[in-house]
CSV table of C-alpha atoms in Angstrom, one decimal:
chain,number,residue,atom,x,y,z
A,1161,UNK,CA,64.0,5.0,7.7
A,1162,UNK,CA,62.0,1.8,7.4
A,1163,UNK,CA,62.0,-0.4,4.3
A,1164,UNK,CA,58.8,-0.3,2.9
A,1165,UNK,CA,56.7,-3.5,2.9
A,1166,UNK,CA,57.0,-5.9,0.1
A,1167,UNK,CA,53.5,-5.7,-2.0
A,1168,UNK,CA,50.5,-8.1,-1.0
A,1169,UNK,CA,49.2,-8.0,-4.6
A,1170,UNK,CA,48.7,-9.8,-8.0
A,1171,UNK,CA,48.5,-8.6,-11.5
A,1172,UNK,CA,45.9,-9.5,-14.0
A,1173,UNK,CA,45.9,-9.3,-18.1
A,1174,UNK,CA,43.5,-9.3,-20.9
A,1175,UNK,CA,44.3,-9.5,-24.7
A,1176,UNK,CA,41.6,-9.7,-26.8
A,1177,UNK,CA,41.5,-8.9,-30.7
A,1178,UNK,CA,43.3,-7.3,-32.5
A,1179,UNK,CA,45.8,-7.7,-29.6
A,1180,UNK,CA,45.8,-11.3,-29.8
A,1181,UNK,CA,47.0,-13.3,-32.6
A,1182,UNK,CA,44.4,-15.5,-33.3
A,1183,UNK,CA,40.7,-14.7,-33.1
A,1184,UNK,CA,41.2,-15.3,-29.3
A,1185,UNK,CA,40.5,-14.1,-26.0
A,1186,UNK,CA,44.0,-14.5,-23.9
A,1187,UNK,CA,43.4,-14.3,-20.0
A,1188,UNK,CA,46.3,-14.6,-17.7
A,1189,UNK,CA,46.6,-13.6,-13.5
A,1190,UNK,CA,49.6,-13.9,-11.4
A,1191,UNK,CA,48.4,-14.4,-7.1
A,1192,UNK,CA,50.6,-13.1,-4.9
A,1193,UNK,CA,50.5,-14.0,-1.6
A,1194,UNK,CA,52.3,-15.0,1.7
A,1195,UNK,CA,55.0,-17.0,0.9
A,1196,UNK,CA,53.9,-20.4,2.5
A,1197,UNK,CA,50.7,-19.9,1.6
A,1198,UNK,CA,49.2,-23.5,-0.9
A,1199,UNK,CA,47.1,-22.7,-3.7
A,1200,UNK,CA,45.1,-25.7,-4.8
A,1201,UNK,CA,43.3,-26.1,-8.0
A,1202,UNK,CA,39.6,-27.6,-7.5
A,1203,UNK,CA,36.9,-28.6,-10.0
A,1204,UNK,CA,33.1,-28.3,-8.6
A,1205,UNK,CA,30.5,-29.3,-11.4
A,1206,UNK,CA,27.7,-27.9,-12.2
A,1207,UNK,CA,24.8,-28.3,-9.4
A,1208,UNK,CA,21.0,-27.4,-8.7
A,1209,UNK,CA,20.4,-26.8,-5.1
A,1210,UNK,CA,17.4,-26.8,-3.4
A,1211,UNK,CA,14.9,-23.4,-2.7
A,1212,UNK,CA,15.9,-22.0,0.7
A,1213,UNK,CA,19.5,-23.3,1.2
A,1214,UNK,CA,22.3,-21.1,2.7
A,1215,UNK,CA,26.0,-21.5,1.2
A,1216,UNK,CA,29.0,-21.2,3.9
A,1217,UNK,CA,31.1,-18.9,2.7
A,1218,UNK,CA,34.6,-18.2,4.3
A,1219,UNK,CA,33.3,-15.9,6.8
A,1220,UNK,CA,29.4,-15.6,6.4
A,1221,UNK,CA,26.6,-17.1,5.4
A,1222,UNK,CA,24.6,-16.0,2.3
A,1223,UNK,CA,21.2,-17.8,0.4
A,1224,UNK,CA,22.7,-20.2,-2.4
A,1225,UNK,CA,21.5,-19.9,-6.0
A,1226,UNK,CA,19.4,-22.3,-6.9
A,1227,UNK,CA,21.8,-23.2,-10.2
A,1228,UNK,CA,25.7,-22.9,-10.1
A,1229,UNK,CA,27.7,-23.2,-13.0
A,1230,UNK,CA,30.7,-25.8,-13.3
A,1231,UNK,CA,33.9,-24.0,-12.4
A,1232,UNK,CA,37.7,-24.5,-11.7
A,1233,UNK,CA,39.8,-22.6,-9.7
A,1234,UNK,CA,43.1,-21.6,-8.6
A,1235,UNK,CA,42.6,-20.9,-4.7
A,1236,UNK,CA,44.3,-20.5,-1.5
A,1237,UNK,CA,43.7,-23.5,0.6
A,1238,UNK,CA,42.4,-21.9,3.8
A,1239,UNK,CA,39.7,-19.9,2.2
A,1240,UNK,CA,35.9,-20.7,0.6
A,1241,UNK,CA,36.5,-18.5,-2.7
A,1242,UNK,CA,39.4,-18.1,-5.1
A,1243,UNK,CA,41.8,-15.5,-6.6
A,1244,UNK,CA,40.9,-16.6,-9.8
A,1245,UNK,CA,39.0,-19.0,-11.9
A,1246,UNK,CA,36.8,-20.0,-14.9
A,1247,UNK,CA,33.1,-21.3,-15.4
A,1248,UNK,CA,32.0,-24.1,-18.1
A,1249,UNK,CA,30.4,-21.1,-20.0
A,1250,UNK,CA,34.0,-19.0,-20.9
A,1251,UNK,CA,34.0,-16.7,-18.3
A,1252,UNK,CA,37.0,-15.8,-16.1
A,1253,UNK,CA,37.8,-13.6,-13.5
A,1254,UNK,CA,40.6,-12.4,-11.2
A,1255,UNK,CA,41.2,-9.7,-8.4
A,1256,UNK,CA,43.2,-7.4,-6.7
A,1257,UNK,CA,43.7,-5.7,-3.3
A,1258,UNK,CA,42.8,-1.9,-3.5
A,1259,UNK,CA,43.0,1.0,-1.4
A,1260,UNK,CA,40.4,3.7,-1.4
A,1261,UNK,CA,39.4,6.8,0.3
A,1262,UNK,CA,35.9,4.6,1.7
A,1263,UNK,CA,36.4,3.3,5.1
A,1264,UNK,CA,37.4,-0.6,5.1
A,1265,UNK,CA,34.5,-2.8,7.5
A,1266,UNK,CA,36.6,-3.8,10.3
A,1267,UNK,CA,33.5,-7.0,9.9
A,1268,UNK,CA,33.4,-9.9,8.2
A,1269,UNK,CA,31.7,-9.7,5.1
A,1270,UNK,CA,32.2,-11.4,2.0
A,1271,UNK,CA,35.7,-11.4,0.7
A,1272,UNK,CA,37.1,-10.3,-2.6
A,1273,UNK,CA,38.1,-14.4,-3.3
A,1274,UNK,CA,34.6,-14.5,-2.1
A,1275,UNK,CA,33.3,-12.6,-4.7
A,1276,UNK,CA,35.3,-14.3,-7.5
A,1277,UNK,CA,33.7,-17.7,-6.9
A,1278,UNK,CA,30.4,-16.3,-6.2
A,1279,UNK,CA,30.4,-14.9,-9.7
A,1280,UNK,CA,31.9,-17.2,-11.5
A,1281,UNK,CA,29.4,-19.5,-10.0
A,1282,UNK,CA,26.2,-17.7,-11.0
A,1283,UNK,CA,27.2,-15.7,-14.2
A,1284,UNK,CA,27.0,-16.6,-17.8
A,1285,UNK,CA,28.7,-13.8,-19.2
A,1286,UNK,CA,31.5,-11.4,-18.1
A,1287,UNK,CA,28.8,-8.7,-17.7
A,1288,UNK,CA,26.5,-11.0,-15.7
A,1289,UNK,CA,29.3,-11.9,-13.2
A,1290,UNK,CA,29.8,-7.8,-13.0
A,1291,UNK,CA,25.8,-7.9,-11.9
A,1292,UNK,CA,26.8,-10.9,-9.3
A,1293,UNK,CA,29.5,-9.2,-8.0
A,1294,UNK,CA,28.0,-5.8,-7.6
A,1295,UNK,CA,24.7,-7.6,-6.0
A,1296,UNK,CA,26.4,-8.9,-3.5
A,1297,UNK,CA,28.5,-6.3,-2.1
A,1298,UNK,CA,25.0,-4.3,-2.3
A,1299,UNK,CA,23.6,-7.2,0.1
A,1300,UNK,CA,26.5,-8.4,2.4
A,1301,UNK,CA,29.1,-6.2,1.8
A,1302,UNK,CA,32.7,-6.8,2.0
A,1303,UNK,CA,35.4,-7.3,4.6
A,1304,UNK,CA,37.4,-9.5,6.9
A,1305,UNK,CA,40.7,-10.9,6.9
A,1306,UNK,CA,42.2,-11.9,3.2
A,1307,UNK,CA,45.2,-13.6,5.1
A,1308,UNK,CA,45.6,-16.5,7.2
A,1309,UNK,CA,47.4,-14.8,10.2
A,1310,UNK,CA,45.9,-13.7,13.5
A,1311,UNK,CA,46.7,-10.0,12.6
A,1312,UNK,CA,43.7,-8.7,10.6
A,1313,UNK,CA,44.8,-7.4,7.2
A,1314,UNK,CA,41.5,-6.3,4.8
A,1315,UNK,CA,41.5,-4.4,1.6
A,1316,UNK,CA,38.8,-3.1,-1.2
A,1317,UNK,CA,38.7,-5.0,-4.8
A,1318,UNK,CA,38.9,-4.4,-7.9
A,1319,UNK,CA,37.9,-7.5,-10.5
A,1320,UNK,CA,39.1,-8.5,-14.7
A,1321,UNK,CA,36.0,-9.9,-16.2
A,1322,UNK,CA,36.6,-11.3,-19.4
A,1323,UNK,CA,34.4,-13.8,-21.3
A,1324,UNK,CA,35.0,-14.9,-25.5
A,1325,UNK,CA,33.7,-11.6,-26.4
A,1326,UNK,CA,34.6,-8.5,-23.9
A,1327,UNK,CA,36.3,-7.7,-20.6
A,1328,UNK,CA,35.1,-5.7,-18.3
A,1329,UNK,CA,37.1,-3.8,-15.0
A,1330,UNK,CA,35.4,-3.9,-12.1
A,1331,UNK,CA,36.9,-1.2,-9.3
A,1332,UNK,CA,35.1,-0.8,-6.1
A,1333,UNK,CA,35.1,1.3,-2.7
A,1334,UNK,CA,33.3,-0.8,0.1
A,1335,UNK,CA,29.6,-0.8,-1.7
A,1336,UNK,CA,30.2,1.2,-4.3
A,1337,UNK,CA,31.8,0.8,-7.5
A,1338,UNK,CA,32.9,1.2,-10.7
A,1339,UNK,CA,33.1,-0.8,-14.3
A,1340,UNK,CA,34.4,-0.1,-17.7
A,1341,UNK,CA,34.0,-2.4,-20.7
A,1342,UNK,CA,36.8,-3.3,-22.7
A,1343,UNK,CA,36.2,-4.9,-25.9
A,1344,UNK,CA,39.7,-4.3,-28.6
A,1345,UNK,CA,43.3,-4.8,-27.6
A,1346,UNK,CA,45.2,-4.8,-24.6
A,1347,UNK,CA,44.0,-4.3,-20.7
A,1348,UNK,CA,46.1,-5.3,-17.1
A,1349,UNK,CA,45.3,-4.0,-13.3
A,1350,UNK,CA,47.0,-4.4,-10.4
A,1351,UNK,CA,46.6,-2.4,-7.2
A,1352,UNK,CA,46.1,1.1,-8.1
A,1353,UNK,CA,42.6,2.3,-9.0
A,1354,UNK,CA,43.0,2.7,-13.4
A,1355,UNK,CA,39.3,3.5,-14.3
A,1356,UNK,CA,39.1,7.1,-14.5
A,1357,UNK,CA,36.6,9.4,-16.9
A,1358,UNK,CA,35.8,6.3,-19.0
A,1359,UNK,CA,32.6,4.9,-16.9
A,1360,UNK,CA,31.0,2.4,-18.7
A,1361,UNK,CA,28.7,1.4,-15.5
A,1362,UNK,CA,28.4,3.1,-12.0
A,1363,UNK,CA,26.7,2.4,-8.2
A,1364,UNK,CA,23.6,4.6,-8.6
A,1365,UNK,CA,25.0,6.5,-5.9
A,1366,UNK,CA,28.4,7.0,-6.7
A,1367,UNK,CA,28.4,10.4,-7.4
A,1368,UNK,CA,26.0,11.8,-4.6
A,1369,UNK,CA,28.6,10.0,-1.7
A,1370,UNK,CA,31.9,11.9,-3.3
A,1371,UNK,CA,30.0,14.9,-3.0
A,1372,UNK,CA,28.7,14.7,0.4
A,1373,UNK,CA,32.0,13.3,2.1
A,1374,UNK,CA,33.5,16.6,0.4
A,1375,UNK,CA,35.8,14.3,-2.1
A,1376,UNK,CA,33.7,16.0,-5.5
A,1377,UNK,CA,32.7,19.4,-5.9
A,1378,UNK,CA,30.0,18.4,-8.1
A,1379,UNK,CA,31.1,20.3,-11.1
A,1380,UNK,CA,33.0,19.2,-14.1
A,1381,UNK,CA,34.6,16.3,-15.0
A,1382,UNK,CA,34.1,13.1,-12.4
A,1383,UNK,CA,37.5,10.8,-12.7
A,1384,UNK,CA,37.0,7.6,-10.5
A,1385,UNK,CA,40.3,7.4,-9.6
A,1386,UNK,CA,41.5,10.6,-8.8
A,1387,UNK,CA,38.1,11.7,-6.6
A,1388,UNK,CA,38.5,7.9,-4.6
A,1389,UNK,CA,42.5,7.4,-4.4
A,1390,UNK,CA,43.7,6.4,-0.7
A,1391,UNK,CA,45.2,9.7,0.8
A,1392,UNK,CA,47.7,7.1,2.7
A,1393,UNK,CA,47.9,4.5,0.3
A,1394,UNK,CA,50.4,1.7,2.0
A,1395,UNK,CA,53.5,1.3,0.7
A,1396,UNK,CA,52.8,-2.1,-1.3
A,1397,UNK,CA,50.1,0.1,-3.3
A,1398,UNK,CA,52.2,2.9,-4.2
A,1399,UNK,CA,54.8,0.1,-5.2
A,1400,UNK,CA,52.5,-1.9,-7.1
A,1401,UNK,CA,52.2,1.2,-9.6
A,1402,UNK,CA,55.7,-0.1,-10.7
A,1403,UNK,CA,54.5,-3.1,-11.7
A,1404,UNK,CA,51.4,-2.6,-13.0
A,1405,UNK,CA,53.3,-0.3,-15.4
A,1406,UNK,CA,55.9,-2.5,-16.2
A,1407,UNK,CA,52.7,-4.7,-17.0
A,1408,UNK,CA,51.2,-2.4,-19.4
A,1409,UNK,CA,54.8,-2.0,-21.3
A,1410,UNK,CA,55.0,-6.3,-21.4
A,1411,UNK,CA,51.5,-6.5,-22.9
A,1412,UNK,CA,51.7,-3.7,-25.3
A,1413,UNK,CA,55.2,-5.0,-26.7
A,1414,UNK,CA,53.2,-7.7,-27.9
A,1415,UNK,CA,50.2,-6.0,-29.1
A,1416,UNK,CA,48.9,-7.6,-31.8
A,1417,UNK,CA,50.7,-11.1,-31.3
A,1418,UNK,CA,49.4,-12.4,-28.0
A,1419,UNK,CA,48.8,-15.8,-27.8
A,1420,UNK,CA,49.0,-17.8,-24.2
A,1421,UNK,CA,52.7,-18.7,-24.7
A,1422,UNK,CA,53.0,-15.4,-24.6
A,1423,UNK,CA,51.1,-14.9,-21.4
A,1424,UNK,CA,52.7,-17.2,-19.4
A,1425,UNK,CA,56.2,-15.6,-20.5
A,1426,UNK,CA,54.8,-12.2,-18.9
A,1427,UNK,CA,53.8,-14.2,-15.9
A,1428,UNK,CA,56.9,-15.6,-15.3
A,1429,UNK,CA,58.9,-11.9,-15.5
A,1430,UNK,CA,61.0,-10.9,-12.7
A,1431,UNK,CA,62.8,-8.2,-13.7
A,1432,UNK,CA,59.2,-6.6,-14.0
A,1433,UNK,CA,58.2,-7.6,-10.6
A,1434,UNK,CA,55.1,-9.5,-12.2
A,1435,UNK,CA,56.3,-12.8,-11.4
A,1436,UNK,CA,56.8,-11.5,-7.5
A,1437,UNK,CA,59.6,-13.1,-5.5
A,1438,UNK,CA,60.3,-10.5,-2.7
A,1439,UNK,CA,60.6,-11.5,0.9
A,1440,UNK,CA,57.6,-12.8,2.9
A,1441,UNK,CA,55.9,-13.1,-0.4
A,1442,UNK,CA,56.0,-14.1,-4.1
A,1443,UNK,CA,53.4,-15.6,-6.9
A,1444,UNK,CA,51.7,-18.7,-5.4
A,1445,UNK,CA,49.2,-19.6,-8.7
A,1446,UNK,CA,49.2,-18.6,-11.9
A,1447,UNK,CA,46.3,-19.2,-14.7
A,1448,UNK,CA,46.2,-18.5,-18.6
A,1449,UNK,CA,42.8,-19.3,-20.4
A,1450,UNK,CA,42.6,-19.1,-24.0
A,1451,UNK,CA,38.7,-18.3,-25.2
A,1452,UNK,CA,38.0,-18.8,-28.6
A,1453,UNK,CA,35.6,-16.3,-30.2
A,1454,UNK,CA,34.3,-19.3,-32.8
A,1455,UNK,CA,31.6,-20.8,-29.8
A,1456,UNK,CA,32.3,-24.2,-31.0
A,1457,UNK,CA,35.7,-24.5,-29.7
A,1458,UNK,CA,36.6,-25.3,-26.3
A,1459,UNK,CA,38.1,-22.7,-23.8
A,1460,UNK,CA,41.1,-23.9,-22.4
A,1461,UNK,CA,42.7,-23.2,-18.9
A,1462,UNK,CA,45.8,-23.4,-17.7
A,1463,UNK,CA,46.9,-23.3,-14.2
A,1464,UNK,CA,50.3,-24.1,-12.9
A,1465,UNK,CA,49.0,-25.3,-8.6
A,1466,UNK,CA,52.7,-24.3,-7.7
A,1467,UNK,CA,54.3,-21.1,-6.7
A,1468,UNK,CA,57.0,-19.3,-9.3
A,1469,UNK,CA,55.4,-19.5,-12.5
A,1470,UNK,CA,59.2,-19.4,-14.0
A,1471,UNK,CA,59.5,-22.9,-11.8
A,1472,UNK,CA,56.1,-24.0,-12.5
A,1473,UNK,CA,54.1,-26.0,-15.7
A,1474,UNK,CA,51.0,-24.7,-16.7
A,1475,UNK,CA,49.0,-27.6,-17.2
A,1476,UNK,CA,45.6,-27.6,-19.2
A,1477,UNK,CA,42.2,-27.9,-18.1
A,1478,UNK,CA,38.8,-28.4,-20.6
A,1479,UNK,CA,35.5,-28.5,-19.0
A,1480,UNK,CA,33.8,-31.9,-20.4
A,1481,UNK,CA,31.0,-33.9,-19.5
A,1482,UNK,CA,33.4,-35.8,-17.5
A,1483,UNK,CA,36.3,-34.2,-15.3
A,1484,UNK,CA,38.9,-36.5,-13.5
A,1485,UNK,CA,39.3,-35.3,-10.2
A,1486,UNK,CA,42.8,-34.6,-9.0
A,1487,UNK,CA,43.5,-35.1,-5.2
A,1488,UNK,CA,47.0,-34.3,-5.6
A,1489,UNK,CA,46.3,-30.9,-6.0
A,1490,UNK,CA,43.5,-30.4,-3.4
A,1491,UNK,CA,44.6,-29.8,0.2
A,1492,UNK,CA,44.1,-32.0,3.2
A,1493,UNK,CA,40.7,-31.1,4.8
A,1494,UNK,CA,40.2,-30.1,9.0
A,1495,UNK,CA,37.2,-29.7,9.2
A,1496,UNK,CA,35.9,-27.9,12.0
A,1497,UNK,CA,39.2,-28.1,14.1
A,1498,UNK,CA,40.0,-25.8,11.3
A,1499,UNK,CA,41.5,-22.6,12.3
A,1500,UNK,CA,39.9,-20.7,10.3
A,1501,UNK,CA,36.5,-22.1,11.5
A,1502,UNK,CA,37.8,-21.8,15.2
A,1503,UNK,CA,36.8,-18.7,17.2
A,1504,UNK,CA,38.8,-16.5,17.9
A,1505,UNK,CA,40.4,-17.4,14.1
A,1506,UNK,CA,43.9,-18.5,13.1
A,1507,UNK,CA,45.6,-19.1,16.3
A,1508,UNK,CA,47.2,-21.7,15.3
A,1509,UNK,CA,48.5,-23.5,12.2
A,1510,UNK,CA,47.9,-26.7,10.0
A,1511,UNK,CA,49.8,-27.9,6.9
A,1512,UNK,CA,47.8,-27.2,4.5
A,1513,UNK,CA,49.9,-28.6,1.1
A,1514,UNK,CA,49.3,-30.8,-1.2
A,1515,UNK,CA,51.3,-33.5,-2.6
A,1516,UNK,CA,52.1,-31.3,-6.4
A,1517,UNK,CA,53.1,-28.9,-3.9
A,1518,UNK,CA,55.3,-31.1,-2.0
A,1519,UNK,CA,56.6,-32.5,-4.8
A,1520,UNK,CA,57.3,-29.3,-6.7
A,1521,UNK,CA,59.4,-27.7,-2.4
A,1522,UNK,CA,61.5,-30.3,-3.1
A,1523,UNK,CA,62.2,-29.7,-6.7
A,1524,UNK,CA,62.7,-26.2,-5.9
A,1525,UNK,CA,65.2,-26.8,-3.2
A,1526,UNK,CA,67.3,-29.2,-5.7
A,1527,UNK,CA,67.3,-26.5,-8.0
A,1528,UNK,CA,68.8,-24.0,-5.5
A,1529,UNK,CA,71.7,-26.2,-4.4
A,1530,UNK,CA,72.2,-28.2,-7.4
A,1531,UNK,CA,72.0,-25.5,-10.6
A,1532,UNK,CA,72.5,-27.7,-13.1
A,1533,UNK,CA,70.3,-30.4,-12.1
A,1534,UNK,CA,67.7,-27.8,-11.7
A,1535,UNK,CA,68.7,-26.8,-15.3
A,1536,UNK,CA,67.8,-29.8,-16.7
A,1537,UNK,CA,64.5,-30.4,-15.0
A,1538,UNK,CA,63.1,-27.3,-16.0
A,1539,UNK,CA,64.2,-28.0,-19.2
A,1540,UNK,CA,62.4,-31.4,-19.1
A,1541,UNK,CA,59.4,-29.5,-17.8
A,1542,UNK,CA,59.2,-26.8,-20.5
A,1543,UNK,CA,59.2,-29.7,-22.9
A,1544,UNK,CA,55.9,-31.4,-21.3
A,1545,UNK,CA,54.6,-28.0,-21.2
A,1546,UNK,CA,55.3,-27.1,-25.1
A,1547,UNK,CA,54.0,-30.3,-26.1
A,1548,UNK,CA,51.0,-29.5,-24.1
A,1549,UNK,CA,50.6,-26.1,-25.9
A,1550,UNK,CA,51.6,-27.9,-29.5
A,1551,UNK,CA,48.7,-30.1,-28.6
A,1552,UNK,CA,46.1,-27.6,-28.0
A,1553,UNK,CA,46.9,-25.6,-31.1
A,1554,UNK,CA,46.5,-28.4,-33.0
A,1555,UNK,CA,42.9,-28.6,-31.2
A,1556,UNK,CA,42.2,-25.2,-32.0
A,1557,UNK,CA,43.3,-25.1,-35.4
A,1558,UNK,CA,41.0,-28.3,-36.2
A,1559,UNK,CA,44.1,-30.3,-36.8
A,1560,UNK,CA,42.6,-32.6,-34.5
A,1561,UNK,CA,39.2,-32.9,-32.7
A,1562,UNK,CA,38.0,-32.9,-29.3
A,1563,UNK,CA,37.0,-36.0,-27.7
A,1564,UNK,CA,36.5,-37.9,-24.6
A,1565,UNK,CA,39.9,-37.8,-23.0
A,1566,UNK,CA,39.6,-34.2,-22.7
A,1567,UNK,CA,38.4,-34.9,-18.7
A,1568,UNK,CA,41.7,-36.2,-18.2
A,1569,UNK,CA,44.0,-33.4,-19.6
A,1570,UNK,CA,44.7,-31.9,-16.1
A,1571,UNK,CA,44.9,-34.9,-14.2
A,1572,UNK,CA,47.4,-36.5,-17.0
A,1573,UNK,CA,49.7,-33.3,-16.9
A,1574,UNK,CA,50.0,-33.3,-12.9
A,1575,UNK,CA,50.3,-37.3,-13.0
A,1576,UNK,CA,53.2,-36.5,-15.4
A,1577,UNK,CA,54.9,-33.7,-13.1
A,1578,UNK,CA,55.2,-35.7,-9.9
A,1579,UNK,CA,56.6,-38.6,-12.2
A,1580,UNK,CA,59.4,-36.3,-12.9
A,1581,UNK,CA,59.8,-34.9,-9.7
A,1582,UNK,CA,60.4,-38.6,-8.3
């Protein structure tokens, strides 16, 4: 009897009050992905762009908005969108890979990461990126590839919306879909459909395509996720239930007392299977964004731009009028030699990392063959991290205030890392 496949999948979290410990909004996502796949973290401010233009996305065109928010975001290198990300207005969002009973386009459409971007792009609340999102798959769809491989692999997707004041679940099947509002306490997703009864918003014809492809009789009670579960989920789904529970139990054993150290620290679990290290895949990115209720306070991001969370610094980001770029996360460009541009697609490959990632391989490998050297470098790197976190609590708290240098936070931390990896 065959193994079954290692999951494709990520996990995302939510804790907002009274499951947090402070009058804040804790966001946190694990993406996991091919193994050698880069993630690179990008900042794009915010832009005005003339009536009439299109915007490449990473398979199709679609009309650009005429305003885009500023955003940063944790993505994988070959691909236009993100798995996760934050806008300058303190919203975030992350997805997952879902299975439904709905046919998946064998087209190319707009992609889940696609869809991420788009809405943190265009949306100024967690509810107006659920509009966005739900728009677009109305318009264009989605579909095509999520991996960079010649073998197509597609999936449905199901979004975490969260902005300083309420989360919402997002769960769709092709065009239609789903979304429940969250606004007390504790909420994760991962690859299995969750919403069920509790419907907070629907696709106007949700109900009438259940009945007529025979899944609804109609009568009684309509559960999302029982009428619209895969038949033949793959194995990766039925083993993501696993860790999406094991995520549940993490979250709730800190109900009431979540803060982002406390994120990270369910990021970076293996035993659970949340922080994913299992064959031709594990966790490539990781984010945690704190989003103060009080308006006046800044969010704060923090995204690690290395695989293994466990291995990895999460380093902080704060929008300001003026962000440092940092192009030793960002991924060398091809262009159109591209093979993801190239027709027919990925046939062959590029190197696509960037020198944090480099820098971090190597570290990696020392740690494997040299324990305690690798001991004491993560050690080193948990300090720069917890006198990162010691910092922004001091921010938070009004211990200090917020000034200029803020811009630079990100582009410090990395500057930092590489010096300790040399």
């Amino acid at each position: 009897m065959a193994e079954p496949e290692p999951p494709l999948s990520c996990d995302c979290f939510v804790s907002l009050p009274p499951g947090s410990q402070d009058d804040h909004v804790i966001f946190g996502k694990n993406s996991d992905r091919p193994r050698d796949e880069v993630q690179e973290v990008l900042y794009y401010p915010a832009t005005s762009h003339p009536s009439g233009t299109m915007l490449e996305c990473t398979y199709i065109q679609i009309p650009q908005a005429e305003h885009t928010h500023a955003v940063v975001l944790s993505r994988p290198s070959w691909l236009w969108g993100a798995e996760m990300g934050a806008n300058d207005k303190g919203v975030c969002i992350g997805n997952e890979a879902v299975w439904t009973r709905e046919a998946i386009d064998p087209g190319e459409a707009l992609l889940g990461m696609d869809l991420v971007r788009l809405g943190l792009e265009r949306a100024d609340s967690a509810w107006g990126a659920v509009s966005v999102i739900t728009g677009l798959l109305e318009q264009h769809g989605q579909g095509g590839s999520c991996r960079e491989d010649p073998a197509p692999f597609s999936y449905h997707n199901s979004f975490l919306l969260v902005d300083r004041n309420e989360a919402w679940v997002l769960e769709t099947a092709g065009k239609l879909w789903v979304a429940q509002k969250v606004t007390e306490g504790v909420k994760n997703i991962s690859n299995a459909l969750t919403i069920g009864a509790d419907i907070s918003a629907e696709h106007p014809e949700l109900r009438s395509v259940a009945q007529a492809q025979g899944w609804w009789s109609g009568e009684g009670e309509f559960c999302f996720n029982e009428v619209f579960k895969s038949e033949n989920p793959p194995a990766r789904m039925e083993l993501a239930k696993k860790r999406y529970s094991g995520g549940t139990q993490l979250l709730q054993q800190h109900d009431g007392s979540v803060t982002a150290e406390v994120m990270m620290s369910i990021l970076r679990d293996k035993p659970s299977g949340i922080c994913m290290d299992s064959g031709g895949f594990r966790t490539t990115g990781s984010m945690v964004s704190i989003l103060p209720r009080d308006p006046s306070l800044p969010c704060i991001h923090f995204l690690t731009a290395t695989p293994d969370p466990s291995r990895s610094v999460f380093k902080p980001f704060i929008f300001s009028e003026s962000v440092t770029p940092v192009s030793r996360v960002i991924s060398p460009q091809y262009g159109p030699d591209d093979p993801v541009r190239k027709q027919p697609r990925f046939q062959s490959q590029v190197d696509r990392r960037h020198d944090l990632y480099k820098a971090h391989e190597g570290a990696l490998q020392t740690m494997e063959t040299n324990p305690d050297a690798g001991n004491a470098l993560t050690e080193i790197l948990r300090m720069l991290e917890g006198q990162c976190l010691t910092d922004i609590s001091a921010l938070l708290s009004g211990e200090t205030t917020a000034d200029e240098e803020l811009g630079d936070l990100f582009f410090d931390c990395v500057d930092t890392e590489l010096k300790f990896y040399q």
